């Protein structure tokens, strides 16, 4: 009964059936018995999931809905919203993980019995694992204050034992922090029972922790503009910089990536806070499933309503919001956290820096991700100077572009330490890891970044200085930095990298360019011969959809997650003709792996592109917004298929157009019905054109490299003008 209430959009139906959204629109027009909308809007209708499943099976569009897809659609279409559904699922998964016999007992009866018994069982599990979790029957303070919390009835008790600040030392917050989690009541749980049974079935196959990571990853991927994520490699680097602390705080926890990256230890205590009740709840559950350490989590504005005013942590990790104007400048003028100066309204990041230092014990370490402007803005120079004089700021690390959102900006890491002694000759470590920027959109060379940063920080932390590496690392005496600007940008304080053979490298580039241009000339197609009018009759055509139904090819779509450390072929890689460079959220979702002879097409953007996978690309994961066609070699030549799918007119008739984007319905792409020998004749010509295109790209890349090197050499004096 409750499962019938789950709704699914046209995009969800397309994902269930493995087709494009245009196919779902066609089904609605052509089949009178297609399920009627039960919700949504006229332009984005929603359908009952149970009715859709039954229709797909009846019309042989789908033999069986995969369990993970059915669970996801139940979560996405939950009547109380996907976040509430995800919180309920996380609570159940924690119970399954910690006390599987209890779950088996309470889930053996009716839905009503499960909903009635689950709150008590959750109380026994959540209370010790997430201290401060609100129990049913407590006052809902967040609702009284006009918020719309994810969970119901948060407790009025503090989230973690702490010494509250007095009005004389901290401004009274308008909205006090609340516990991140509240045990849902039986009436709230009842609509979620079908979902929870499906989640339990999925956990029996995958495990409780991977199941939650899969559902959370899918939710984050479905709402990319709502969340600012910290990539796993960056989170791992930040956690490595603080070592193995016992007490760790993340005052802007987001989805919990930073605390999840901290190495586990028996006596660990984790503290998290976020202004979003949704993220605070999801982080609490994610961390509870990840570690046996107690997880203290709170929802509230950290700067205005700190949940841990008495905490003195061993380490603070933080990816704060950037460029906030409404961070509390007018309310917090006399806050005792501003030991190094009252931040300007435009310097919200320096408020987070001082908050982190205030929550550290003496000698504790904080690592914050910062926009690069914080290192040089004039409005923050006095605070930067005081941080340097007192030895609180220990290192500034310039990361490569692409390390974290916004990906076009090379962000910084600030490593701080609450002073426990006076340094006789204080120095600041500056590291520039910008040389590890990768070409394309695949992100930086993280092993290189990690090795460079950790080696420099380890030596500096141990010895108080590092051996200078031009262009990479240097420990700078603080007195050199205390000028009018107090500019801490590493690139402006590091000596340029030594380049003793710049002319030799450019000579090598020139030689490679000459060889590539020679090859390009050889590969250039011969002059086109017009086809006689008598022989140019229209060939009989078929479509990709018809070939798929006939078994001549298999069609797969790119996924939303996969195994870690596997290179991902992105739509940008296909368009640019580069090697796999992407990453996907880590999950237990089975990825689509490419094989030699596969044909890959991007479905967004309108470009007429199709790429044949070679031995070098084979084994990569198929990324989002890509469709893979795997032809039967006995029926279809891969190069013949890819060549005809690249036709501009072919793409135009198979594309749908919105106000801001173009989407390709791959099933509508056409190609002629030809005998295998004739296919191979076309395929050989298409293959030669592909080789010519690759040579042109390589020549362009080498030409740009030669021009840039000449400009740099002439301007820095390493190359003579004649």
XYZ file of C-alpha atoms in Angstrom:
722
model
C 0.000 0.000 0.000
C 2.683 2.435 0.982
C 4.891 1.444 -1.953
C 2.197 2.682 -4.337
C 2.769 6.185 -2.968
C 6.320 6.280 -4.328
C 6.544 8.530 -7.365
C 9.066 8.533 -10.191
C 9.800 11.137 -12.859
C 10.297 10.545 -16.578
C 14.053 10.679 -16.005
C 13.703 7.952 -13.369
C 11.681 5.794 -15.765
C 14.371 6.226 -18.421
C 17.008 5.118 -15.943
C 14.980 2.068 -14.915
C 14.567 0.972 -18.525
C 18.034 1.967 -19.703
C 16.739 4.361 -22.371
C 16.770 8.088 -23.057
C 14.065 10.465 -21.860
C 12.872 10.876 -25.447
C 11.929 7.189 -25.473
C 9.735 7.682 -22.399
C 8.004 10.606 -24.128
C 7.368 8.376 -27.150
C 5.883 5.650 -24.957
C 3.497 8.156 -23.404
C 2.296 9.274 -26.843
C 2.098 5.863 -28.500
C 0.689 3.675 -25.697
C -2.776 4.497 -24.419
C -2.250 2.275 -21.369
C 0.882 4.114 -20.179
C 0.405 5.105 -16.510
C -1.202 8.487 -15.931
C 0.669 11.152 -13.937
C -0.121 11.163 -10.226
C 1.806 14.302 -9.289
C 4.478 16.751 -10.339
C 3.770 19.482 -12.869
C 2.581 19.609 -16.452
C 6.134 19.996 -17.719
C 7.660 17.534 -15.216
C 5.010 14.943 -14.314
C 5.469 12.206 -11.722
C 4.165 8.643 -11.967
C 3.448 5.879 -9.465
C 6.512 3.626 -9.325
C 4.477 0.431 -8.899
C 2.359 1.216 -11.979
C 5.461 2.034 -14.024
C 7.178 -1.225 -13.035
C 4.108 -3.253 -13.983
C 3.792 -1.458 -17.361
C 7.474 -1.951 -18.197
C 7.221 -5.671 -17.496
C 3.955 -6.055 -19.403
C 5.452 -4.433 -22.497
C 8.750 -6.303 -22.144
C 10.670 -3.085 -21.731
C 12.204 -4.508 -18.591
C 12.424 -8.035 -17.228
C 12.923 -6.960 -13.628
C 13.715 -3.672 -11.918
C 17.171 -4.004 -10.307
C 16.951 -3.904 -6.526
C 19.254 -0.888 -6.196
C 17.179 1.065 -8.736
C 13.923 0.143 -7.047
C 15.303 1.269 -3.667
C 16.624 4.495 -5.159
C 13.306 5.297 -6.815
C 11.492 4.631 -3.533
C 13.881 7.021 -1.794
C 13.714 9.714 -4.489
C 9.925 9.561 -4.606
C 9.320 9.447 -0.841
C 6.255 11.539 0.109
C 8.268 13.431 2.759
C 11.192 14.076 0.425
C 14.438 12.235 -0.330
C 16.408 13.653 2.615
C 13.889 12.431 5.172
C 13.871 9.073 3.397
C 17.670 8.958 3.431
C 17.771 9.756 7.162
C 15.244 7.012 7.905
C 17.234 4.601 5.741
C 20.458 5.549 7.527
C 18.885 4.940 10.934
C 17.698 1.502 9.846
C 21.093 0.663 8.328
C 22.844 1.602 11.579
C 20.502 -0.760 13.434
C 21.169 -3.491 10.860
C 24.914 -2.879 11.138
C 25.096 -2.857 14.946
C 22.272 -5.219 15.969
C 21.130 -7.401 13.075
C 19.106 -9.820 15.302
C 17.013 -6.911 16.572
C 16.229 -5.822 13.011
C 15.297 -9.361 11.996
C 12.941 -9.610 14.958
C 11.081 -6.310 14.497
C 10.904 -6.599 10.689
C 9.353 -10.085 10.720
C 5.781 -8.817 11.189
C 3.533 -6.268 9.542
C 4.527 -2.797 8.417
C 2.603 -1.293 11.318
C 4.474 -3.502 13.811
C 7.848 -2.535 12.324
C 7.008 1.182 12.493
C 5.810 0.828 16.103
C 8.877 -1.086 17.368
C 11.572 0.716 15.384
C 11.780 3.937 17.497
C 12.666 1.979 20.655
C 15.260 -0.083 18.800
C 16.762 3.066 17.292
C 16.925 4.688 20.728
C 19.104 1.829 21.979
C 21.484 2.158 19.022
C 21.618 5.903 18.327
C 21.934 7.146 21.902
C 25.407 5.630 22.525
C 26.651 6.054 18.930
C 25.427 9.639 18.390
C 25.310 11.220 21.870
C 22.650 13.874 22.227
C 20.234 12.287 19.761
C 16.755 13.567 20.580
C 14.199 11.021 21.742
C 10.495 11.099 20.863
C 8.440 13.347 23.081
C 11.009 16.121 23.520
C 10.282 19.725 22.493
C 11.061 20.524 18.877
C 13.104 23.675 19.406
C 14.044 24.108 15.764
C 10.396 24.100 14.703
C 9.574 26.588 17.458
C 12.230 28.889 15.984
C 10.739 28.677 12.525
C 13.135 26.153 10.959
C 12.151 23.163 8.870
C 14.289 20.371 10.311
C 14.904 17.060 8.603
C 14.217 15.112 11.760
C 11.454 15.637 14.279
C 11.520 16.557 17.931
C 15.172 17.398 18.621
C 16.144 17.393 22.266
C 16.644 20.509 24.303
C 19.760 19.075 25.943
C 23.255 19.958 24.675
C 24.714 17.773 21.959
C 27.939 17.210 23.853
C 29.080 18.117 27.366
C 30.562 21.576 27.223
C 30.926 24.662 29.314
C 28.420 27.180 27.950
C 29.652 30.674 27.271
C 28.214 33.469 29.330
C 26.496 36.496 27.798
C 29.533 38.557 28.691
C 31.825 36.459 26.497
C 29.586 35.484 23.593
C 26.560 37.016 21.924
C 23.370 35.114 22.633
C 22.408 33.310 19.398
C 18.989 34.007 17.974
C 18.589 30.324 17.067
C 20.457 27.918 19.327
C 22.074 24.804 17.861
C 20.028 21.615 17.931
C 20.990 17.938 17.852
C 21.586 16.693 14.330
C 19.465 13.588 14.797
C 16.094 12.901 16.358
C 14.530 9.461 16.613
C 11.498 9.508 14.309
C 8.129 8.497 15.679
C 6.088 5.546 14.424
C 3.680 7.709 12.339
C 6.648 9.377 10.612
C 8.280 6.002 9.944
C 5.237 4.222 8.534
C 5.482 5.721 4.988
C 9.143 4.671 4.926
C 8.625 1.003 5.823
C 8.627 -0.341 2.209
C 11.815 1.634 1.596
C 13.423 0.292 4.780
C 12.626 -3.302 3.810
C 14.232 -2.708 0.405
C 17.249 -1.053 2.044
C 17.654 -4.057 4.351
C 17.531 -6.404 1.359
C 20.166 -4.325 -0.415
C 22.336 -4.260 2.726
C 22.173 -8.064 2.964
C 23.893 -8.168 -0.430
C 26.227 -5.155 -0.191
C 26.618 -4.410 3.511
C 25.081 -1.596 5.547
C 27.883 0.936 5.080
C 28.247 0.553 1.263
C 24.457 0.701 0.916
C 24.276 4.062 2.678
C 27.253 5.374 0.686
C 25.509 4.317 -2.548
C 22.244 6.044 -1.637
C 23.973 9.171 -0.310
C 26.220 9.366 -3.377
C 23.243 9.014 -5.708
C 21.366 11.759 -3.827
C 24.340 14.142 -3.946
C 24.879 13.406 -7.615
C 21.201 14.080 -8.367
C 21.410 17.502 -6.670
C 24.863 18.849 -7.590
C 23.966 22.525 -7.130
C 22.700 22.084 -3.580
C 25.931 20.770 -2.078
C 29.590 21.809 -2.125
C 31.579 18.609 -1.779
C 35.131 18.025 -0.567
C 36.747 15.488 -2.937
C 38.081 12.337 -1.208
C 41.721 12.917 -2.253
C 41.698 16.438 -0.845
C 39.989 15.256 2.343
C 42.661 12.568 2.734
C 45.454 15.133 2.350
C 43.920 17.489 4.921
C 43.430 14.620 7.382
C 47.029 13.467 6.890
C 48.316 16.944 7.790
C 46.803 16.704 11.311
C 48.124 13.203 12.000
C 46.161 10.942 14.372
C 44.382 13.219 16.870
C 42.017 11.860 19.505
C 39.467 14.694 19.324
C 38.568 16.171 15.943
C 36.117 18.970 15.093
C 34.652 19.963 11.739
C 32.583 23.133 12.315
C 31.257 23.167 8.729
C 30.946 19.442 8.160
C 28.901 19.298 4.942
C 28.589 15.607 4.063
C 31.276 14.543 6.554
C 34.077 13.857 4.066
C 36.806 15.398 6.247
C 35.918 13.546 9.451
C 35.442 10.343 7.469
C 39.004 10.691 6.141
C 40.563 10.791 9.623
C 42.228 7.502 10.517
C 40.230 5.556 13.079
C 41.528 4.870 16.584
C 39.868 3.384 19.704
C 39.722 6.597 21.738
C 38.634 8.893 18.904
C 35.905 11.505 19.484
C 34.358 13.277 16.524
C 32.470 16.580 16.630
C 30.550 18.002 13.684
C 28.313 20.998 13.087
C 26.640 22.427 10.004
C 24.115 25.177 9.450
C 22.047 22.796 7.295
C 19.984 20.374 9.417
C 19.927 18.018 6.430
C 23.708 17.798 6.178
C 24.191 17.548 9.927
C 21.823 14.564 10.079
C 23.364 12.800 7.083
C 26.888 13.380 8.418
C 25.990 11.970 11.825
C 24.657 8.767 10.245
C 27.517 8.488 7.765
C 30.146 8.786 10.478
C 28.300 6.425 12.834
C 28.341 3.782 10.094
C 31.994 4.479 9.359
C 33.511 4.360 12.847
C 32.885 3.007 16.339
C 33.871 6.371 17.834
C 31.099 8.483 19.383
C 29.855 11.085 16.932
C 28.707 14.413 18.397
C 26.744 16.277 15.735
C 24.714 19.472 15.808
C 22.740 21.652 13.433
C 23.204 25.402 13.686
C 25.119 28.436 12.470
C 28.603 27.774 13.845
C 29.789 31.375 14.020
C 26.568 32.716 15.591
C 25.555 29.644 17.613
C 28.569 27.450 18.362
C 27.498 24.033 19.641
C 30.868 23.366 21.333
C 31.985 26.567 23.124
C 33.946 24.612 25.734
C 35.625 22.161 23.369
C 39.426 22.058 23.107
C 40.103 19.659 20.240
C 43.376 18.122 19.137
C 42.569 18.978 15.521
C 40.119 21.011 13.465
C 39.400 20.243 9.813
C 37.229 22.668 7.892
C 36.022 23.449 4.370
C 34.142 26.673 5.226
C 31.732 28.521 2.952
C 33.562 31.085 0.833
C 32.872 34.802 0.367
C 29.967 35.094 2.798
C 28.862 38.607 3.687
C 26.180 37.628 6.194
C 28.434 35.655 8.535
C 27.595 37.641 11.687
C 29.780 40.715 11.417
C 27.173 42.948 13.046
C 26.307 40.488 15.836
C 29.750 39.268 16.930
C 31.820 42.432 17.323
C 32.847 41.583 20.910
C 33.205 37.827 20.528
C 36.266 36.491 22.411
C 37.251 34.296 19.463
C 38.722 37.304 17.638
C 42.123 37.022 19.349
C 43.922 38.149 16.204
C 41.601 40.982 15.213
C 37.964 41.568 14.303
C 37.425 40.314 10.724
C 36.045 42.719 8.157
C 32.635 42.011 6.681
C 34.353 40.745 3.520
C 36.695 38.426 5.462
C 34.381 35.614 6.562
C 37.185 33.092 5.994
C 39.340 34.799 8.637
C 36.430 34.458 11.053
C 36.476 30.695 10.423
C 40.260 30.655 10.910
C 39.947 32.254 14.338
C 37.013 30.031 15.274
C 39.159 26.993 14.498
C 42.045 28.327 16.615
C 39.645 29.055 19.505
C 38.475 25.426 19.540
C 41.993 23.944 19.606
C 43.958 22.923 22.641
C 47.410 24.478 23.003
C 49.575 22.878 20.340
C 46.575 21.561 18.384
C 46.532 21.720 14.590
C 43.883 23.064 12.213
C 43.741 22.701 8.422
C 41.318 24.873 6.466
C 40.575 25.041 2.747
C 40.665 28.669 1.649
C 40.137 30.728 -1.503
C 43.466 32.198 -2.695
C 42.287 35.800 -2.266
C 42.415 35.422 1.546
C 46.218 35.313 1.336
C 46.457 38.767 -0.239
C 43.298 40.896 0.337
C 44.236 44.192 1.941
C 41.236 44.071 4.280
C 42.748 41.056 6.041
C 46.409 42.072 6.212
C 46.364 43.047 9.924
C 44.902 39.700 10.984
C 47.366 37.852 8.739
C 50.221 39.811 10.285
C 49.133 38.945 13.835
C 48.712 35.271 12.917
C 52.307 35.322 11.686
C 53.789 37.257 14.621
C 52.275 34.921 17.199
C 53.177 31.772 15.304
C 49.609 30.621 14.736
C 49.817 30.330 10.946
C 52.398 27.670 10.113
C 51.957 26.888 6.398
C 50.167 28.030 3.249
C 49.858 25.439 0.480
C 48.750 26.408 -3.034
C 46.807 23.509 -4.554
C 46.522 22.828 -8.284
C 43.439 24.015 -10.131
C 40.762 21.334 -10.083
C 41.377 20.227 -6.497
C 37.899 21.228 -5.260
C 34.957 23.443 -6.252
C 35.253 25.976 -7.810
C 37.477 23.804 -10.004
C 38.836 26.677 -12.092
C 40.448 28.315 -9.031
C 43.706 27.028 -7.436
C 42.632 26.957 -3.780
C 44.908 27.145 -0.732
C 45.325 25.072 2.418
C 46.139 26.941 5.625
C 47.815 24.919 8.349
C 47.475 26.555 11.771
C 48.596 25.646 15.258
C 47.379 27.155 18.497
C 50.576 28.629 19.995
C 51.869 26.748 23.026
C 55.273 28.459 23.048
C 57.004 31.523 21.624
C 59.118 30.893 18.539
C 62.500 32.581 18.660
C 62.679 33.011 14.867
C 59.249 32.124 13.505
C 59.010 31.014 9.893
C 56.169 30.207 7.529
C 56.184 27.213 5.189
C 55.092 28.036 1.646
C 54.349 25.219 -0.803
C 53.169 25.523 -4.411
C 51.743 22.293 -5.846
C 50.411 23.990 -8.971
C 52.698 21.974 -11.248
C 50.574 18.899 -10.558
C 47.603 20.301 -12.466
C 46.423 17.673 -14.932
C 45.357 18.371 -18.481
C 41.613 18.110 -19.109
C 39.038 17.773 -16.337
C 40.404 14.745 -14.543
C 41.688 16.626 -11.511
C 45.262 17.015 -10.224
C 47.955 14.382 -9.937
C 46.995 13.608 -6.345
C 49.862 11.194 -5.534
C 52.325 13.918 -6.576
C 50.459 16.598 -4.599
C 50.264 14.426 -1.509
C 53.937 13.423 -1.561
C 55.161 16.988 -2.110
C 52.960 18.584 0.555
C 53.413 15.932 3.243
C 57.188 15.718 2.747
C 57.531 19.499 3.066
C 55.208 19.741 6.084
C 56.846 16.764 7.823
C 60.318 18.283 7.517
C 59.107 21.745 8.541
C 57.146 20.445 11.543
C 60.091 18.321 12.664
C 63.033 20.642 12.007
C 61.448 24.105 11.885
C 62.493 24.618 8.283
C 62.865 22.907 4.910
C 65.505 22.764 2.230
C 64.510 25.269 -0.421
C 63.060 23.815 -3.624
C 62.699 26.563 -6.251
C 59.127 26.883 -7.416
C 57.927 24.223 -4.939
C 58.691 24.862 -1.243
C 60.451 27.320 1.032
C 60.358 28.273 4.703
C 60.234 32.064 4.867
C 61.201 34.087 7.965
C 58.122 35.909 9.206
C 59.996 39.209 9.248
C 60.206 39.049 5.416
C 56.429 38.793 5.155
C 55.490 41.679 7.452
C 55.417 44.383 4.806
C 52.550 46.682 3.821
C 50.647 43.903 2.012
C 51.440 40.782 4.114
C 50.898 38.805 0.909
C 51.142 35.066 1.661
C 50.547 33.770 -1.871
C 53.205 31.037 -2.325
C 53.866 31.744 -6.013
C 54.864 35.347 -5.164
C 57.323 34.332 -2.440
C 59.009 31.299 -4.000
C 62.043 31.583 -6.297
C 61.239 30.526 -9.867
C 61.937 26.897 -10.703
C 65.396 26.244 -12.032
C 65.338 25.663 -15.769
C 68.833 24.958 -17.037
C 67.759 23.385 -20.305
C 64.801 25.444 -21.460
C 66.202 25.844 -24.966
C 66.892 22.096 -25.166
C 63.338 21.232 -24.200
C 61.962 23.612 -26.806
C 64.201 22.041 -29.449
C 62.689 18.664 -28.558
C 59.165 20.092 -28.836
C 60.063 21.587 -32.229
C 61.372 18.221 -33.465
C 58.207 16.450 -32.327
C 56.084 19.138 -33.996
C 57.966 18.715 -37.279
C 57.413 14.951 -37.180
C 53.719 15.384 -36.334
C 53.195 17.867 -39.153
C 54.860 15.444 -41.583
C 52.575 12.657 -40.365
C 49.539 14.938 -40.621
C 50.345 15.691 -44.242
C 50.646 11.977 -44.990
C 47.323 11.221 -43.282
C 45.406 14.027 -44.973
C 42.531 12.525 -46.965
C 42.868 12.576 -50.762
C 40.709 14.963 -52.781
C 37.055 13.956 -52.569
C 35.592 12.425 -55.694
C 31.892 13.224 -56.277
C 29.542 10.256 -56.492
C 27.858 9.903 -59.912
C 24.209 10.901 -59.719
C 23.115 7.470 -60.937
C 24.901 5.790 -57.995
C 23.835 8.244 -55.288
C 20.449 6.718 -54.548
C 19.328 6.712 -50.956
C 20.517 3.653 -49.022
C 18.051 1.666 -46.888
C 18.401 2.881 -43.297
C 18.037 1.386 -39.841
C 18.359 2.934 -36.363
C 20.450 2.189 -33.317
C 17.269 1.287 -31.435
C 16.327 -1.310 -34.061
C 19.834 -2.765 -34.040
C 19.719 -3.016 -30.232
C 16.388 -4.846 -30.325
C 17.762 -7.208 -32.991
C 20.811 -8.017 -30.848
C 23.332 -6.508 -33.286
C 24.620 -4.241 -30.523
C 24.280 -3.665 -26.773
C 23.590 -0.177 -25.438
C 24.724 0.977 -21.966
C 24.582 4.339 -20.203
C 27.217 5.898 -17.936
C 26.820 5.439 -14.186
C 26.726 7.707 -11.126
C 29.322 5.895 -9.015
C 31.877 3.147 -9.065
C 34.936 1.613 -7.530
C 37.648 3.975 -6.342
C 40.933 4.511 -8.236
C 39.504 3.398 -11.599
C 39.975 5.981 -14.395
C 36.725 7.338 -15.785
C 36.115 8.225 -19.438
C 34.259 11.542 -19.342
C 32.261 13.353 -22.010
C 35.066 15.932 -22.136
C 37.595 13.153 -22.850
C 35.465 11.892 -25.732
C 35.065 15.382 -27.202
C 38.767 16.241 -26.814
C 40.114 12.812 -27.790
C 42.138 12.534 -24.557
C 42.804 9.661 -22.155
C 40.328 8.839 -19.351
C 40.689 11.613 -16.789
C 37.595 11.684 -14.602
C 36.417 10.419 -11.246
C 33.024 9.319 -9.945
C 31.660 9.265 -6.387
C 32.886 6.131 -4.639
C 30.094 3.597 -4.255
C 29.344 -0.069 -4.648
C 27.434 0.592 -7.864
C 28.639 -1.746 -10.612
C 30.391 0.464 -13.182
C 30.197 0.058 -16.954
C 33.706 -0.833 -18.178
C 34.769 -0.100 -21.734
C 36.146 -2.773 -24.075
C 38.125 -2.502 -27.343
C 35.732 -1.895 -30.224
C 33.068 -0.128 -28.150
C 31.635 3.064 -29.620
C 31.082 5.887 -27.090
C 28.929 8.983 -27.688
C 28.227 12.048 -25.505
C 24.509 12.819 -25.205
C 24.755 16.485 -24.172
C 26.073 19.517 -26.012
C 25.126 18.899 -29.623
C 28.589 17.870 -30.902
C 28.609 15.198 -33.631
C 31.216 12.951 -31.990
C 31.617 9.185 -31.681
C 34.777 7.524 -30.364
C 35.931 3.948 -30.885
C 37.568 2.555 -27.734
C 41.114 1.274 -28.326
C 43.401 -0.888 -26.186
C 44.721 2.152 -24.305
C 41.239 3.327 -23.273
C 39.761 -0.129 -22.612
C 38.988 -0.897 -18.978
C 37.987 2.660 -18.078
C 34.655 3.349 -16.391
C 31.973 4.908 -18.586
C 31.227 8.360 -17.176
C 28.029 10.357 -16.919
C 26.319 11.781 -19.991
C 27.850 9.053 -22.167
C 26.252 6.147 -24.021
C 28.220 3.044 -24.994
C 27.360 0.905 -28.004
C 28.973 -2.552 -28.093
C 28.508 -3.946 -31.636
C 28.471 -7.645 -32.462
C 31.584 -7.980 -34.706
C 29.773 -10.505 -36.875
C 27.020 -7.989 -37.653
C 28.585 -4.537 -37.369
C 31.996 -2.997 -38.014
C 32.859 -0.627 -35.143
C 34.442 2.055 -37.355
C 31.564 1.885 -39.833
C 29.136 2.379 -36.915
C 31.097 5.279 -35.368
C 31.591 7.028 -38.702
C 27.950 7.137 -39.700
C 26.896 8.167 -36.198
C 29.078 11.277 -36.555
C 27.063 12.707 -39.433
C 25.858 16.239 -38.677
C 22.435 15.698 -40.258
C 22.119 12.411 -38.374
C 22.716 14.147 -35.042
C 20.340 16.978 -35.897
C 17.380 14.667 -36.522
C 18.103 12.610 -33.375
C 18.508 15.558 -30.981
C 16.013 17.371 -28.810
C 16.520 21.030 -27.954
C 15.871 22.951 -24.740
C 16.481 26.612 -24.020
C 19.991 25.987 -22.706
C 21.013 22.483 -23.817
C 20.815 19.890 -26.565
C 20.272 16.216 -25.789
C 20.910 13.335 -28.167
C 18.539 10.344 -28.316
C 21.060 7.716 -29.413
C 18.354 5.193 -30.314
C 17.143 7.483 -33.119
C 20.532 7.755 -34.837
C 20.478 6.185 -38.297
C 22.936 4.211 -40.414
C 22.606 2.328 -43.698
C 21.991 -1.391 -44.018
C 25.156 -2.662 -45.726
C 26.849 -6.010 -46.193
C 29.899 -6.707 -43.947
C 32.406 -6.180 -46.770
C 30.898 -2.811 -47.644
C 30.844 -1.864 -43.932
C 34.565 -2.603 -43.678
C 35.288 -0.466 -46.754
C 33.569 2.505 -45.113
C 35.159 1.625 -41.760
C 38.694 1.761 -43.165
C 38.058 5.254 -44.505
C 36.534 6.428 -41.208
C 39.509 4.933 -39.314
C 41.937 6.880 -41.528
C 39.995 10.092 -40.880
C 40.225 9.451 -37.138
C 44.019 9.070 -37.363
C 44.219 12.353 -39.297
C 42.076 14.089 -36.673
C 44.307 12.810 -33.850
C 47.417 14.035 -35.648
C 45.855 17.494 -36.063
C 45.089 17.645 -32.334
C 48.638 16.626 -31.417
C 50.101 19.204 -33.785
C 47.929 21.899 -32.232
C 48.971 20.877 -28.709
C 52.684 20.876 -29.585
C 52.335 24.202 -31.401
C 50.773 25.824 -28.330
C 53.515 24.338 -26.122
C 56.237 25.688 -28.431
C 54.704 29.184 -28.565
C 54.242 29.361 -24.776
C 57.796 28.134 -24.177
C 59.225 30.715 -26.552
C 57.315 33.543 -24.875
C 58.455 32.390 -21.424
C 62.070 31.913 -22.504
C 62.301 35.300 -24.173
C 60.712 37.130 -21.231
C 62.708 35.417 -18.456
C 66.053 35.695 -20.308
C 66.745 31.978 -20.847
C 66.436 32.305 -24.651
C 68.219 34.924 -26.757
C 66.117 36.925 -29.248
C 68.428 35.930 -32.136
